[in-house]
Short mmCIF file of C-alpha atoms in Angstrom, two decimals:
data_model
loop_
_atom_site.label_atom_id
_atom_site.label_comp_id
_atom_site.label_asym_id
_atom_site.label_seq_id
_atom_site.Cartn_x
_atom_site.Cartn_y
_atom_site.Cartn_z
CA MET A 1 -62.74 28.55 96.00
CA GLU A 2 -61.08 25.60 94.34
CA ASN A 3 -61.42 22.21 96.02
CA LEU A 4 -58.83 19.57 96.87
CA SER A 5 -59.62 16.73 94.48
CA GLN A 6 -59.24 13.03 95.25
CA SER A 7 -56.89 12.85 92.27
CA ASN A 8 -54.25 14.48 94.52
CA TYR A 9 -54.50 11.54 96.91
CA GLN A 10 -54.49 8.93 94.17
CA SER A 11 -51.57 10.58 92.42
CA ALA A 12 -49.59 10.72 95.66
CA LEU A 13 -50.47 7.08 96.37
CA GLU A 14 -49.12 5.92 93.01
CA THR A 15 -46.00 8.06 93.42
CA VAL A 16 -45.13 6.47 96.78
CA LYS A 17 -45.86 2.97 95.47
CA ASP A 18 -43.45 3.56 92.59
CA LEU A 19 -40.82 4.86 95.00
CA LYS A 20 -41.17 1.75 97.15
CA LEU A 21 -40.53 -0.41 94.12
CA LYS A 22 -37.51 1.74 93.21
CA TYR A 23 -35.85 1.67 96.63
CA GLY A 24 -36.79 -1.86 97.63
CA GLU A 25 -36.75 -3.38 101.10
CA SER A 26 -35.33 -0.28 102.82
CA TRP A 27 -38.72 1.32 102.30
CA ASN A 28 -40.77 -1.60 103.66
CA SER A 29 -41.92 0.35 106.73
CA VAL A 30 -43.37 3.16 104.60
CA LYS A 31 -47.08 2.67 103.92
CA PRO A 32 -48.19 4.40 100.69
CA GLU A 33 -51.65 5.12 102.14
CA HIS A 34 -50.18 7.01 105.08
CA ALA A 35 -47.72 8.98 102.97
CA ALA A 36 -50.40 9.84 100.38
CA ARG A 37 -52.70 10.98 103.15
CA MET A 38 -50.03 13.31 104.56
CA MET A 39 -49.19 14.63 101.08
CA SER A 40 -52.83 15.41 100.29
CA GLN A 41 -53.20 17.14 103.65
CA ASN A 42 -50.40 19.52 102.67
CA ARG A 43 -51.37 20.70 99.23
CA PHE A 44 -49.18 23.81 99.16
CA ARG A 45 -45.47 23.12 99.35
CA THR A 46 -44.22 26.72 99.29
CA GLY A 47 -45.40 30.28 99.70
CA LEU A 48 -45.02 30.76 95.95
CA ASP A 49 -47.47 27.91 95.38
CA ILE A 50 -49.91 29.80 97.57
CA ALA A 51 -49.27 33.16 95.88
CA LYS A 52 -49.87 31.71 92.40
CA TYR A 53 -53.02 29.89 93.50
CA THR A 54 -54.57 32.83 95.36
CA ALA A 55 -53.63 35.36 92.65
CA GLY A 56 -55.70 33.29 90.22
CA ILE A 57 -58.61 33.43 92.66
CA MET A 58 -58.41 37.22 92.93
CA ARG A 59 -58.28 37.67 89.16
CA LYS A 60 -61.34 35.45 88.78
CA ASP A 61 -63.17 37.40 91.46
CA MET A 62 -62.26 40.74 89.87
CA ALA A 63 -63.71 39.57 86.55
CA ALA A 64 -66.85 38.35 88.31
CA TYR A 65 -67.27 41.74 90.00
CA ASP A 66 -66.87 43.56 86.67
CA ALA A 67 -69.81 41.51 85.38
CA ASP A 68 -71.93 41.78 88.54
CA SER A 69 -71.23 44.34 91.28
CA SER A 70 -73.09 42.24 93.87
CA LYS A 71 -70.13 39.84 93.77
CA TYR A 72 -67.84 41.97 95.91
CA THR A 73 -65.24 40.44 98.22
CA GLN A 74 -64.52 40.91 101.93
CA SER A 75 -61.82 40.40 104.53
CA LEU A 76 -60.94 40.96 108.16
CA GLY A 77 -57.50 42.03 109.34
CA SER A 78 -55.50 39.49 111.34
CA TRP A 79 -52.41 40.08 113.48
CA HIS A 80 -51.62 36.42 114.21
CA GLY A 81 -51.81 33.15 112.32
CA PHE A 82 -54.22 31.69 114.87
CA VAL A 83 -56.60 34.62 114.45
CA ALA A 84 -56.56 34.15 110.66
CA GLN A 85 -57.05 30.40 111.05
CA GLN A 86 -60.08 30.75 113.33
CA ASN A 87 -61.49 33.37 110.95
CA MET A 88 -61.40 30.96 108.01
CA ILE A 89 -62.63 27.99 110.04
CA ALA A 90 -65.60 30.11 111.12
CA VAL A 91 -66.18 31.26 107.53
CA LYS A 92 -66.40 27.65 106.37
CA LYS A 93 -68.64 26.66 109.27
CA HIS A 94 -71.13 29.53 108.97
CA HIS A 95 -71.06 30.26 105.23
CA LYS A 96 -70.14 26.78 103.90
CA THR A 97 -67.51 28.23 101.55
CA THR A 98 -64.55 30.60 101.58
CA ASP A 99 -65.60 31.95 98.18
CA ARG A 100 -64.89 35.71 97.94
CA LYS A 101 -63.57 35.76 101.52
CA TYR A 102 -59.98 37.00 101.93
CA LEU A 103 -57.62 38.02 104.71
CA TYR A 104 -56.07 41.43 105.23
CA LEU A 105 -52.63 42.07 106.71
CA SER A 106 -52.49 45.54 108.22
CA GLY A 107 -49.24 47.45 108.62
CA TRP A 108 -50.91 49.27 111.50
CA MET A 109 -51.39 46.01 113.40
CA VAL A 110 -47.87 44.80 112.58
CA ALA A 111 -46.53 48.04 114.08
CA ALA A 112 -48.82 47.94 117.10
CA LEU A 113 -48.61 44.23 117.89
CA ARG A 114 -45.73 42.50 116.12
CA SER A 115 -42.68 44.72 116.45
CA GLU A 116 -39.73 43.74 118.63
CA PHE A 117 -39.57 47.38 119.71
CA GLY A 118 -42.97 46.96 121.34
CA PRO A 119 -46.18 48.80 120.39
CA LEU A 120 -45.48 51.44 117.76
CA PRO A 121 -47.60 53.99 115.87
CA ASP A 122 -48.34 53.38 112.20
CA GLN A 123 -45.30 55.25 110.88
CA SER A 124 -43.19 52.49 109.24
CA MET A 125 -40.92 52.26 112.27
CA HIS A 126 -41.36 48.51 112.71
CA GLU A 127 -39.04 45.93 111.21
CA LYS A 128 -39.88 45.34 107.58
CA THR A 129 -39.12 41.62 108.09
CA ALA A 130 -42.13 41.42 110.43
CA VAL A 131 -44.47 41.73 107.44
CA PRO A 132 -43.36 38.65 105.43
CA ALA A 133 -42.94 36.78 108.72
CA LEU A 134 -46.61 37.35 109.53
CA ILE A 135 -47.70 36.30 106.03
CA LYS A 136 -45.75 33.06 106.42
CA GLU A 137 -47.20 32.52 109.89
CA ILE A 138 -50.76 33.02 108.67
CA TYR A 139 -50.39 30.50 105.88
CA THR A 140 -48.74 28.00 108.25
CA PHE A 141 -51.84 28.16 110.43
CA LEU A 142 -54.22 27.92 107.44
CA ARG A 143 -52.38 24.89 106.08
CA GLN A 144 -52.57 23.31 109.52
CA ALA A 145 -56.34 23.87 109.50
CA ASP A 146 -56.44 21.90 106.24
CA ALA A 147 -54.35 19.11 107.72
CA VAL A 148 -56.39 18.84 110.92
CA GLU A 149 -59.76 18.75 109.15
CA LEU A 150 -58.63 16.34 106.44
CA ASN A 151 -56.99 14.10 109.05
CA ASP A 152 -60.32 13.85 110.87
CA LEU A 153 -62.05 12.94 107.61
CA PHE A 154 -59.50 10.24 106.76
CA LYS A 155 -59.87 8.75 110.26
CA ARG A 156 -63.64 8.66 109.83
CA LEU A 157 -63.19 7.01 106.43
CA GLU A 158 -60.98 4.33 107.99
CA LYS A 159 -63.73 3.64 110.53
CA GLY A 160 -66.20 2.95 107.72
CA GLU A 161 -68.01 6.30 107.55
CA ASP A 162 -69.08 7.46 104.09
CA VAL A 163 -67.09 10.71 103.93
CA GLN A 164 -65.34 10.14 100.61
CA ASP A 165 -67.32 12.91 98.96
CA GLU A 166 -66.24 15.36 101.70
CA ILE A 167 -62.62 14.39 101.07
CA ASP A 168 -62.98 14.64 97.31
CA ASN A 169 -64.59 18.10 97.56
CA PHE A 170 -62.59 19.45 100.46
CA GLU A 171 -62.24 23.23 100.28
CA THR A 172 -58.93 24.63 101.49
CA HIS A 173 -58.70 27.28 104.18
CA VAL A 174 -55.98 28.98 102.13
CA VAL A 175 -57.38 32.25 100.75
CA PRO A 176 -55.86 35.41 99.27
CA ILE A 177 -54.10 37.88 101.55
CA ILE A 178 -54.00 41.57 100.68
CA ALA A 179 -50.76 42.59 102.38
CA ASP A 180 -49.75 46.12 103.40
CA ILE A 181 -46.23 47.18 102.37
CA ASP A 182 -46.83 50.72 103.71
CA ALA A 183 -44.96 53.24 101.50
CA GLY A 184 -42.37 50.65 100.50
CA PHE A 185 -39.90 51.03 103.39
CA GLY A 186 -37.35 53.03 101.45
CA ASN A 187 -36.50 53.62 97.80
CA GLU A 188 -37.79 51.52 94.91
CA GLU A 189 -35.02 48.90 95.34
CA ALA A 190 -35.99 48.49 99.00
CA THR A 191 -39.62 48.12 97.92
CA TYR A 192 -38.68 45.46 95.36
CA LEU A 193 -36.66 43.44 97.90
CA LEU A 194 -39.42 43.52 100.52
CA ALA A 195 -42.09 42.73 97.93
CA LYS A 196 -40.13 39.61 96.94
CA GLU A 197 -40.02 38.46 100.56
CA MET A 198 -43.76 39.03 100.92
CA ILE A 199 -44.56 37.16 97.70
CA GLU A 200 -42.30 34.25 98.62
CA ALA A 201 -44.18 34.06 101.94
CA GLY A 202 -47.48 33.73 100.02
CA ALA A 203 -48.83 37.23 99.31
CA CYS A 204 -50.69 37.47 96.00
CA ALA A 205 -51.78 41.10 96.48
CA ILE A 206 -49.60 43.94 97.73
CA GLN A 207 -51.01 47.29 98.81
CA ILE A 208 -48.69 50.30 98.58
CA GLU A 209 -49.39 53.95 99.38
CA ASN A 210 -48.15 57.22 97.89
CA GLN A 211 -46.72 58.72 101.07
CA VAL A 212 -43.06 59.51 101.67
CA SER A 213 -41.46 56.41 103.21
CA ASP A 214 -39.56 58.17 105.99
CA ALA A 215 -42.47 60.48 106.85
CA LYS A 216 -45.27 57.89 106.65
CA GLN A 217 -48.35 58.46 108.81
CA CYS A 218 -51.45 56.39 109.47
CA GLY A 219 -54.03 57.12 106.78
CA HIS A 220 -56.43 58.51 109.38
CA GLN A 221 -54.00 60.92 111.00
CA ASP A 222 -52.70 64.35 110.10
CA GLY A 223 -49.27 65.28 108.76
CA LYS A 224 -49.29 63.09 105.64
CA VAL A 225 -46.76 63.90 102.92
CA THR A 226 -47.21 62.50 99.41
CA VAL A 227 -44.66 61.85 96.68
CA PRO A 228 -44.70 62.93 93.01
CA HIS A 229 -46.28 60.46 90.61
CA GLU A 230 -42.96 59.49 89.05
CA ASP A 231 -41.67 58.28 92.42
CA PHE A 232 -44.81 56.26 93.07
CA ILE A 233 -44.78 54.73 89.58
CA ALA A 234 -41.22 53.53 90.21
CA LYS A 235 -42.48 51.63 93.26
CA LEU A 236 -45.43 50.17 91.36
CA ASN A 237 -42.88 48.93 88.82
CA ALA A 238 -40.73 47.49 91.60
CA VAL A 239 -43.65 45.41 92.91
CA ARG A 240 -44.60 44.24 89.42
CA TYR A 241 -41.05 43.17 88.63
CA ALA A 242 -40.96 41.24 91.93
CA PHE A 243 -44.13 39.36 90.97
CA LEU A 244 -42.78 38.59 87.50
CA GLU A 245 -39.35 37.50 88.70
CA LEU A 246 -40.98 34.97 91.04
CA GLY A 247 -43.38 33.68 88.40
CA VAL A 248 -46.57 35.09 89.93
CA GLU A 249 -47.93 36.44 86.66
CA ASP A 250 -51.38 37.23 88.10
CA GLY A 251 -50.04 39.16 91.10
CA VAL A 252 -52.28 42.05 92.16
CA ILE A 253 -51.10 45.57 93.00
CA VAL A 254 -53.34 47.81 95.11
CA ALA A 255 -52.36 51.47 94.73
CA ARG A 256 -53.43 53.57 97.69
CA THR A 257 -53.71 57.35 97.57
CA ASP A 258 -53.61 59.39 100.77
CA SER A 259 -54.05 62.66 98.90
CA GLU A 260 -57.56 63.32 100.24
CA GLY A 261 -56.12 64.07 103.67
CA ALA A 262 -52.56 65.02 102.71
CA GLY A 263 -51.68 68.70 102.39
CA LEU A 264 -47.91 68.47 101.95
CA THR A 265 -45.25 67.32 99.52
CA GLN A 266 -41.56 66.83 100.10
CA LYS A 267 -40.46 67.18 96.48
CA LEU A 268 -41.04 69.47 93.55
CA PRO A 269 -40.68 67.18 90.52
CA VAL A 270 -38.93 68.29 87.34
CA SER A 271 -41.27 69.09 84.47
CA LYS A 272 -39.85 68.47 81.00
CA GLU A 273 -42.77 69.80 79.01
CA PRO A 274 -46.06 71.58 79.71
CA GLY A 275 -48.86 69.22 80.77
CA ASP A 276 -46.68 66.27 81.78
CA LEU A 277 -47.21 64.50 85.12
CA ALA A 278 -44.69 66.66 86.92
CA SER A 279 -46.39 69.77 85.58
CA LYS A 280 -49.79 68.56 86.78
CA TYR A 281 -48.38 67.80 90.22
CA LEU A 282 -46.68 71.19 90.46
CA ALA A 283 -49.95 72.90 89.53
CA PHE A 284 -51.41 71.72 92.86
CA VAL A 285 -48.62 73.32 94.90
CA ASP A 286 -49.68 76.49 96.67
CA ALA A 287 -47.66 79.51 95.54
CA GLU A 288 -47.73 83.30 95.68
CA SER A 289 -46.95 85.69 92.85
CA ILE A 290 -43.65 87.49 93.32
CA ASP A 291 -41.44 90.00 91.58
CA ILE A 292 -37.86 88.86 91.14
CA THR A 293 -36.68 91.87 93.14
CA ASP A 294 -38.67 90.59 96.13
CA ALA A 295 -37.10 87.12 96.06
CA LYS A 296 -35.06 86.22 99.14
CA GLU A 297 -31.66 84.60 99.08
CA ASP A 298 -32.00 80.85 98.30
CA ASP A 299 -35.72 81.15 97.52
CA VAL A 300 -37.29 78.43 95.35
CA LEU A 301 -39.23 80.01 92.47
CA LEU A 302 -41.45 78.63 89.70
CA LYS A 303 -42.75 80.08 86.46
CA ARG A 304 -46.51 79.53 86.25
CA ASN A 305 -48.70 80.85 83.43
CA GLY A 306 -46.01 83.31 82.42
CA LYS A 307 -45.62 84.68 85.95
CA LEU A 308 -43.02 84.11 88.64
CA VAL A 309 -44.36 82.45 91.79
CA ARG A 310 -42.88 81.30 95.10
CA PRO A 311 -44.15 77.96 96.48
CA VAL A 312 -45.37 78.13 100.06
CA ARG A 313 -42.64 76.41 102.04
CA LEU A 314 -42.80 75.40 105.71
CA PRO A 315 -39.89 75.73 108.17
CA ASN A 316 -39.25 71.98 107.80
CA GLY A 317 -38.74 72.36 104.05
CA LEU A 318 -42.05 70.78 103.03
CA TYR A 319 -44.32 72.43 100.47
CA LYS A 320 -48.05 73.03 100.86
CA PHE A 321 -50.73 72.04 98.38
CA LYS A 322 -53.52 74.46 97.49
CA GLU A 323 -56.55 74.35 99.74
CA GLY A 324 -59.39 72.39 98.14
CA SER A 325 -57.15 70.55 95.68
CA ASN A 326 -57.33 67.22 97.50
CA ILE A 327 -60.12 65.55 95.47
CA ASP A 328 -58.54 66.55 92.16
CA ARG A 329 -55.24 65.12 93.39
CA VAL A 330 -56.97 61.87 94.39
CA VAL A 331 -58.50 61.48 90.94
CA LEU A 332 -55.20 62.15 89.17
CA ASP A 333 -53.40 59.73 91.50
CA CYS A 334 -55.91 56.98 90.75
CA ILE A 335 -55.89 57.44 86.98
CA THR A 336 -52.10 57.63 86.90
CA SER A 337 -51.69 54.48 89.02
CA LEU A 338 -54.09 52.45 86.88
CA GLN A 339 -52.33 53.64 83.73
CA HIS A 340 -48.99 52.52 85.15
CA GLY A 341 -49.55 48.98 86.34
CA ALA A 342 -51.86 49.07 89.36
CA ASP A 343 -54.82 46.67 89.33
CA LEU A 344 -56.93 48.06 92.17
CA LEU A 345 -57.25 51.40 93.96
CA TRP A 346 -57.48 52.34 97.62
CA ILE A 347 -58.74 55.81 98.44
CA GLU A 348 -58.28 56.72 102.09
CA THR A 349 -61.32 58.81 103.05
CA PRO A 350 -62.20 60.87 106.16
CA THR A 351 -65.67 59.30 106.57
CA PRO A 352 -67.55 56.29 105.17
CA ASN A 353 -69.91 58.06 102.79
CA VAL A 354 -71.03 56.18 99.67
CA ARG A 355 -71.86 59.34 97.71
CA GLN A 356 -68.48 60.92 98.42
CA ILE A 357 -66.62 57.75 97.41
CA ALA A 358 -68.75 57.40 94.27
CA HIS A 359 -68.03 61.01 93.29
CA MET A 360 -64.31 60.31 93.14
CA VAL A 361 -64.58 56.85 91.57
CA ASN A 362 -66.95 58.04 88.85
CA ARG A 363 -64.46 60.72 87.85
CA VAL A 364 -61.75 58.05 87.61
CA ARG A 365 -64.06 55.79 85.59
CA GLU A 366 -64.50 58.50 82.99
CA VAL A 367 -60.92 57.65 82.02
CA VAL A 368 -60.57 54.04 83.23
CA PRO A 369 -64.06 52.47 83.02
CA ASN A 370 -63.30 49.32 85.04
CA ALA A 371 -61.60 51.09 87.95
CA LYS A 372 -62.22 49.21 91.20
CA LEU A 373 -61.60 49.98 94.85
CA VAL A 374 -60.35 48.20 97.90
CA TYR A 375 -62.07 50.13 100.70
CA ASN A 376 -61.09 50.40 104.34
CA ASN A 377 -64.17 50.01 106.56
CA SER A 378 -61.99 51.47 109.28
CA PRO A 379 -62.49 51.36 113.05
CA SER A 380 -60.97 54.86 112.93
CA PHE A 381 -64.41 56.03 111.77
CA ASN A 382 -67.12 56.58 114.36
CA TRP A 383 -69.65 54.59 112.32
CA THR A 384 -72.59 55.27 114.61
CA LEU A 385 -72.06 59.02 114.64
CA ASN A 386 -71.26 59.27 110.92
CA PHE A 387 -74.38 57.45 109.84
CA ARG A 388 -76.64 59.13 112.37
CA ASN A 389 -75.46 62.42 110.91
CA GLN A 390 -76.24 61.17 107.40
CA ALA A 391 -79.67 59.93 108.48
CA TYR A 392 -80.33 63.25 110.26
CA GLU A 393 -79.59 65.21 107.08
CA GLU A 394 -81.88 62.97 105.02
CA MET A 395 -84.73 63.16 107.50
CA LEU A 396 -84.36 66.94 107.70
CA ALA A 397 -84.43 67.21 103.90
CA GLU A 398 -87.61 65.09 103.87
CA GLY A 399 -89.35 67.60 106.15
CA GLU A 400 -89.26 65.46 109.31
CA ASN A 401 -89.62 67.23 112.65
CA MET A 402 -86.12 66.79 114.16
CA THR A 403 -86.64 68.77 117.37
CA ALA A 404 -86.53 65.54 119.40
CA TYR A 405 -82.84 65.12 118.52
CA ASP A 406 -79.87 67.07 119.84
CA ARG A 407 -77.68 67.44 116.74
CA ASN A 408 -74.62 67.85 118.94
CA ASN A 409 -75.24 64.64 120.85
CA LEU A 410 -76.43 62.05 118.32
CA MET A 411 -74.30 59.31 119.89
CA ALA A 412 -76.53 59.38 122.99
CA ALA A 413 -77.89 55.97 124.00
CA GLU A 414 -81.35 57.50 124.35
CA TYR A 415 -81.58 57.53 120.54
CA ASP A 416 -80.77 53.81 120.19
CA GLY A 417 -84.36 52.77 119.53
CA SER A 418 -85.38 55.84 117.55
CA GLU A 419 -86.25 56.23 113.88
CA LEU A 420 -82.92 58.01 113.43
CA CYS A 421 -81.10 55.01 114.86
CA HIS A 422 -83.02 52.54 112.67
CA ARG A 423 -82.26 54.53 109.53
CA ALA A 424 -78.59 54.93 110.41
CA ASP A 425 -78.14 51.26 111.31
CA GLU A 426 -79.80 50.18 108.08
CA LYS A 427 -77.34 52.36 106.18
CA ILE A 428 -74.48 50.71 108.07
CA ARG A 429 -75.89 47.25 107.38
CA THR A 430 -76.10 47.86 103.62
CA PHE A 431 -72.98 50.02 103.35
CA GLN A 432 -70.82 47.35 101.71
CA LYS A 433 -73.53 46.30 99.28
CA ASP A 434 -74.35 49.92 98.41
CA ALA A 435 -70.69 50.92 97.97
CA ALA A 436 -70.05 47.89 95.77
CA LYS A 437 -72.97 48.85 93.55
CA GLU A 438 -72.66 52.63 93.49
CA ALA A 439 -69.00 53.42 94.24
CA GLY A 440 -66.99 50.66 92.53
CA VAL A 441 -65.86 48.93 95.72
CA PHE A 442 -64.65 45.44 94.79
CA HIS A 443 -63.21 44.58 98.18
CA HIS A 444 -64.36 45.61 101.65
CA LEU A 445 -62.04 45.11 104.59
CA ILE A 446 -61.82 46.03 108.24
CA THR A 447 -58.21 46.77 109.07
CA LEU A 448 -58.17 46.30 112.84
CA PRO A 449 -61.18 44.19 113.90
CA THR A 450 -59.25 41.62 115.93
CA TYR A 451 -57.28 44.34 117.73
CA HIS A 452 -60.57 45.69 119.03
CA THR A 453 -62.31 42.34 119.66
CA THR A 454 -59.36 41.13 121.72
CA ALA A 455 -59.47 44.28 123.84
CA LEU A 456 -63.26 44.08 124.22
CA HIS A 457 -63.31 40.40 125.19
CA MET A 458 -60.47 40.86 127.69
CA ASN A 459 -62.35 43.81 129.20
CA ASP A 460 -65.48 41.71 129.69
CA LEU A 461 -63.69 38.61 131.00
CA THR A 462 -61.47 40.62 133.34
CA LYS A 463 -64.43 42.48 134.79
CA GLY A 464 -66.17 39.25 135.78
CA TYR A 465 -63.24 36.95 136.62
CA PHE A 466 -61.67 39.29 139.16
CA SER A 467 -65.04 39.88 140.85
CA GLU A 468 -67.48 37.71 142.74
CA GLU A 469 -68.27 35.84 139.51
CA GLY A 470 -64.84 34.23 139.58
CA MET A 471 -64.55 31.17 137.34
CA LEU A 472 -68.18 31.49 136.28
CA ALA A 473 -67.22 34.52 134.21
CA TYR A 474 -64.95 32.33 132.08
CA VAL A 475 -67.25 29.32 131.94
CA GLU A 476 -70.43 31.25 131.17
CA GLY A 477 -68.87 33.88 128.90
CA VAL A 478 -66.31 31.76 127.08
CA GLN A 479 -66.26 27.97 127.38
CA ARG A 480 -70.00 27.34 127.48
CA GLN A 481 -70.39 29.62 124.45
CA GLU A 482 -67.62 27.78 122.60
CA ILE A 483 -69.28 24.42 123.25
CA ARG A 484 -72.76 25.52 122.26
CA LYS A 485 -71.61 27.46 119.19
CA GLY A 486 -69.28 24.71 118.01
CA VAL A 487 -66.16 26.88 118.07
CA SER A 488 -63.30 24.68 116.86
CA CYS A 489 -60.72 25.66 119.45
CA VAL A 490 -62.84 24.54 122.41
CA LYS A 491 -60.79 21.36 121.83
CA HIS A 492 -57.60 23.36 121.95
CA GLN A 493 -55.34 20.29 121.99
CA ARG A 494 -56.80 19.06 118.71
CA MET A 495 -56.62 22.55 117.19
CA ALA A 496 -52.94 22.80 118.12
CA GLY A 497 -52.29 19.54 116.25
CA SER A 498 -52.27 16.92 119.02
CA ASP A 499 -54.57 14.42 117.25
CA LEU A 500 -52.75 15.01 113.98
CA GLY A 501 -49.46 14.38 115.74
CA ASP A 502 -50.77 11.14 117.29
CA ASP A 503 -51.63 9.82 113.84
CA HIS A 504 -48.22 10.81 112.51
CA LYS A 505 -46.55 9.02 115.43
CA SER A 506 -48.49 5.87 114.61
CA PHE A 507 -47.35 6.17 110.97
CA PHE A 508 -43.72 6.57 112.06
CA ALA A 509 -43.51 4.19 115.05
CA GLY A 510 -46.49 1.85 114.70
CA GLU A 511 -47.62 0.20 117.93
CA LYS A 512 -44.70 1.71 119.85
CA ALA A 513 -46.05 5.23 119.40
CA LEU A 514 -46.59 7.14 122.63
CA LYS A 515 -49.81 9.02 121.98
CA ALA A 516 -51.60 11.78 123.87
CA GLY A 517 -55.15 10.92 122.92
CA GLY A 518 -55.92 8.17 125.43
CA GLU A 519 -58.61 7.72 128.09
CA LYS A 520 -56.95 10.15 130.46
CA ASN A 521 -56.96 12.98 127.93
CA THR A 522 -59.34 15.55 129.43
CA SER A 523 -60.27 16.73 125.93
CA ASN A 524 -62.55 13.67 125.86
CA GLN A 525 -64.90 15.63 128.09
CA PHE A 526 -65.81 17.72 125.04
CA SER A 527 -66.71 14.82 122.74
CA GLU A 528 -70.36 14.18 121.96
CA LYS A 529 -70.33 10.64 123.32
CA MET A 530 -68.96 11.91 126.65
CA ALA A 531 -71.48 14.71 127.00
CA GLY A 532 -73.86 12.73 129.21
CA LYS A 533 -71.31 10.51 130.95
CA LYS A 534 -70.64 10.94 134.65
CA LEU A 535 -67.04 12.04 135.22
CA GLU A 536 -65.00 10.29 137.92
CA LEU A 537 -63.76 12.49 140.71
CA VAL A 538 -60.05 12.47 141.44
CA SER A 539 -59.13 12.85 145.09
#
């Protein structure tokens, strides 16, 4: 990830000095050092600045992955700016760099957690404006993380500490977001308009799926209906034009196919000549041979291989695809998307199986050699059960005696320390590395991790707090852990911008500034120098 160079500070300093000379005495109260400090703490002026910057990062990372598959990228889904902020702060703390670490914005979580209608299923029923609003919110929190950390460094510098190198090489918390536009929320014009809003908010990568907009389903549920390739290509074009109009030349389009689990189509496209895209799509539609005399009034008929056939049509007017055609449809979807402007693929799969993913990707790579995937390491998968099943099959094939295991109950806790468990867990541990190497996965994400961690942590805290443990449940399970693990928001006032605001007040009002960070600020109890000091009791 690119660093914030000291030249930004020096450039801002000279700019403000020149302005003071230009405007004379009316600017006497403005100190160039303070203004330059604030300017360098806010590197990104607009969402478009962010989109252009992060798009360049993604393009660089994609090229690096093409050269070395071990250089895959990762992200966690966030449903609030604070969650994203703490994610990136933790990334910097534990891994020392945000390099190849992104954020994911899930339409599922927007629907479930951000809609004014309340919790909704993942069916594009939420307000489309909620998506760009969340992107903007996330980047507001990430920019604040920059400001807070840099402000601390500048304060330490003023006190004589040698932190100039940390300032010069400061790495921003601002990272790429892969943002979910669902199926485009309408026709291609609607997709274009929403894409523009998302890009202006800061999105450098937009993920769009080939389902019907008004019949959209979660990728891991039944009842999915896909659109003909021509319709999907129009939406890919809409997103590309949005990027180009806004000057984000490196914008990334992620084309998702839901065809693996989709058995229905709403439209029968018009074929103009044998072998065109419409013809290939129609070939997947299930149909029965029919004599014209047997046709019913208002039947829809097709000519296929010189014979008359009637597509299988459901009472709701939808058409069925042939059984077993799903993988072939996935491959055609992927090739077509890459040949019409998409940069990355997303194949929604029923289970996390490296060999199955590789089978599809290798077929795509026969036509497009550098095809790359964004892969959903979804909480909708039962990872333990899936990989215990895979390990069971391998052990059985190796001639192991498997009579100690009940194949119908592999989730049982009694197997947690077994050889089966160890094999399965090792497969889970290396899944991302293996899929990057063998199945073309450039980016691994978890769509809903913070949805589940929030629920889990509230379950644990609630159990203890409303029992005999009382306040100890919070102190032992939360605050003491925050202190000992150095979690940034243990000083929640600082994280919310209180210290930053105090410094700004002193810039604006000088000695008259009414500041929060005095002796009576209880946040002082969390400072290192106060750790061993006896606290006065207040009666």
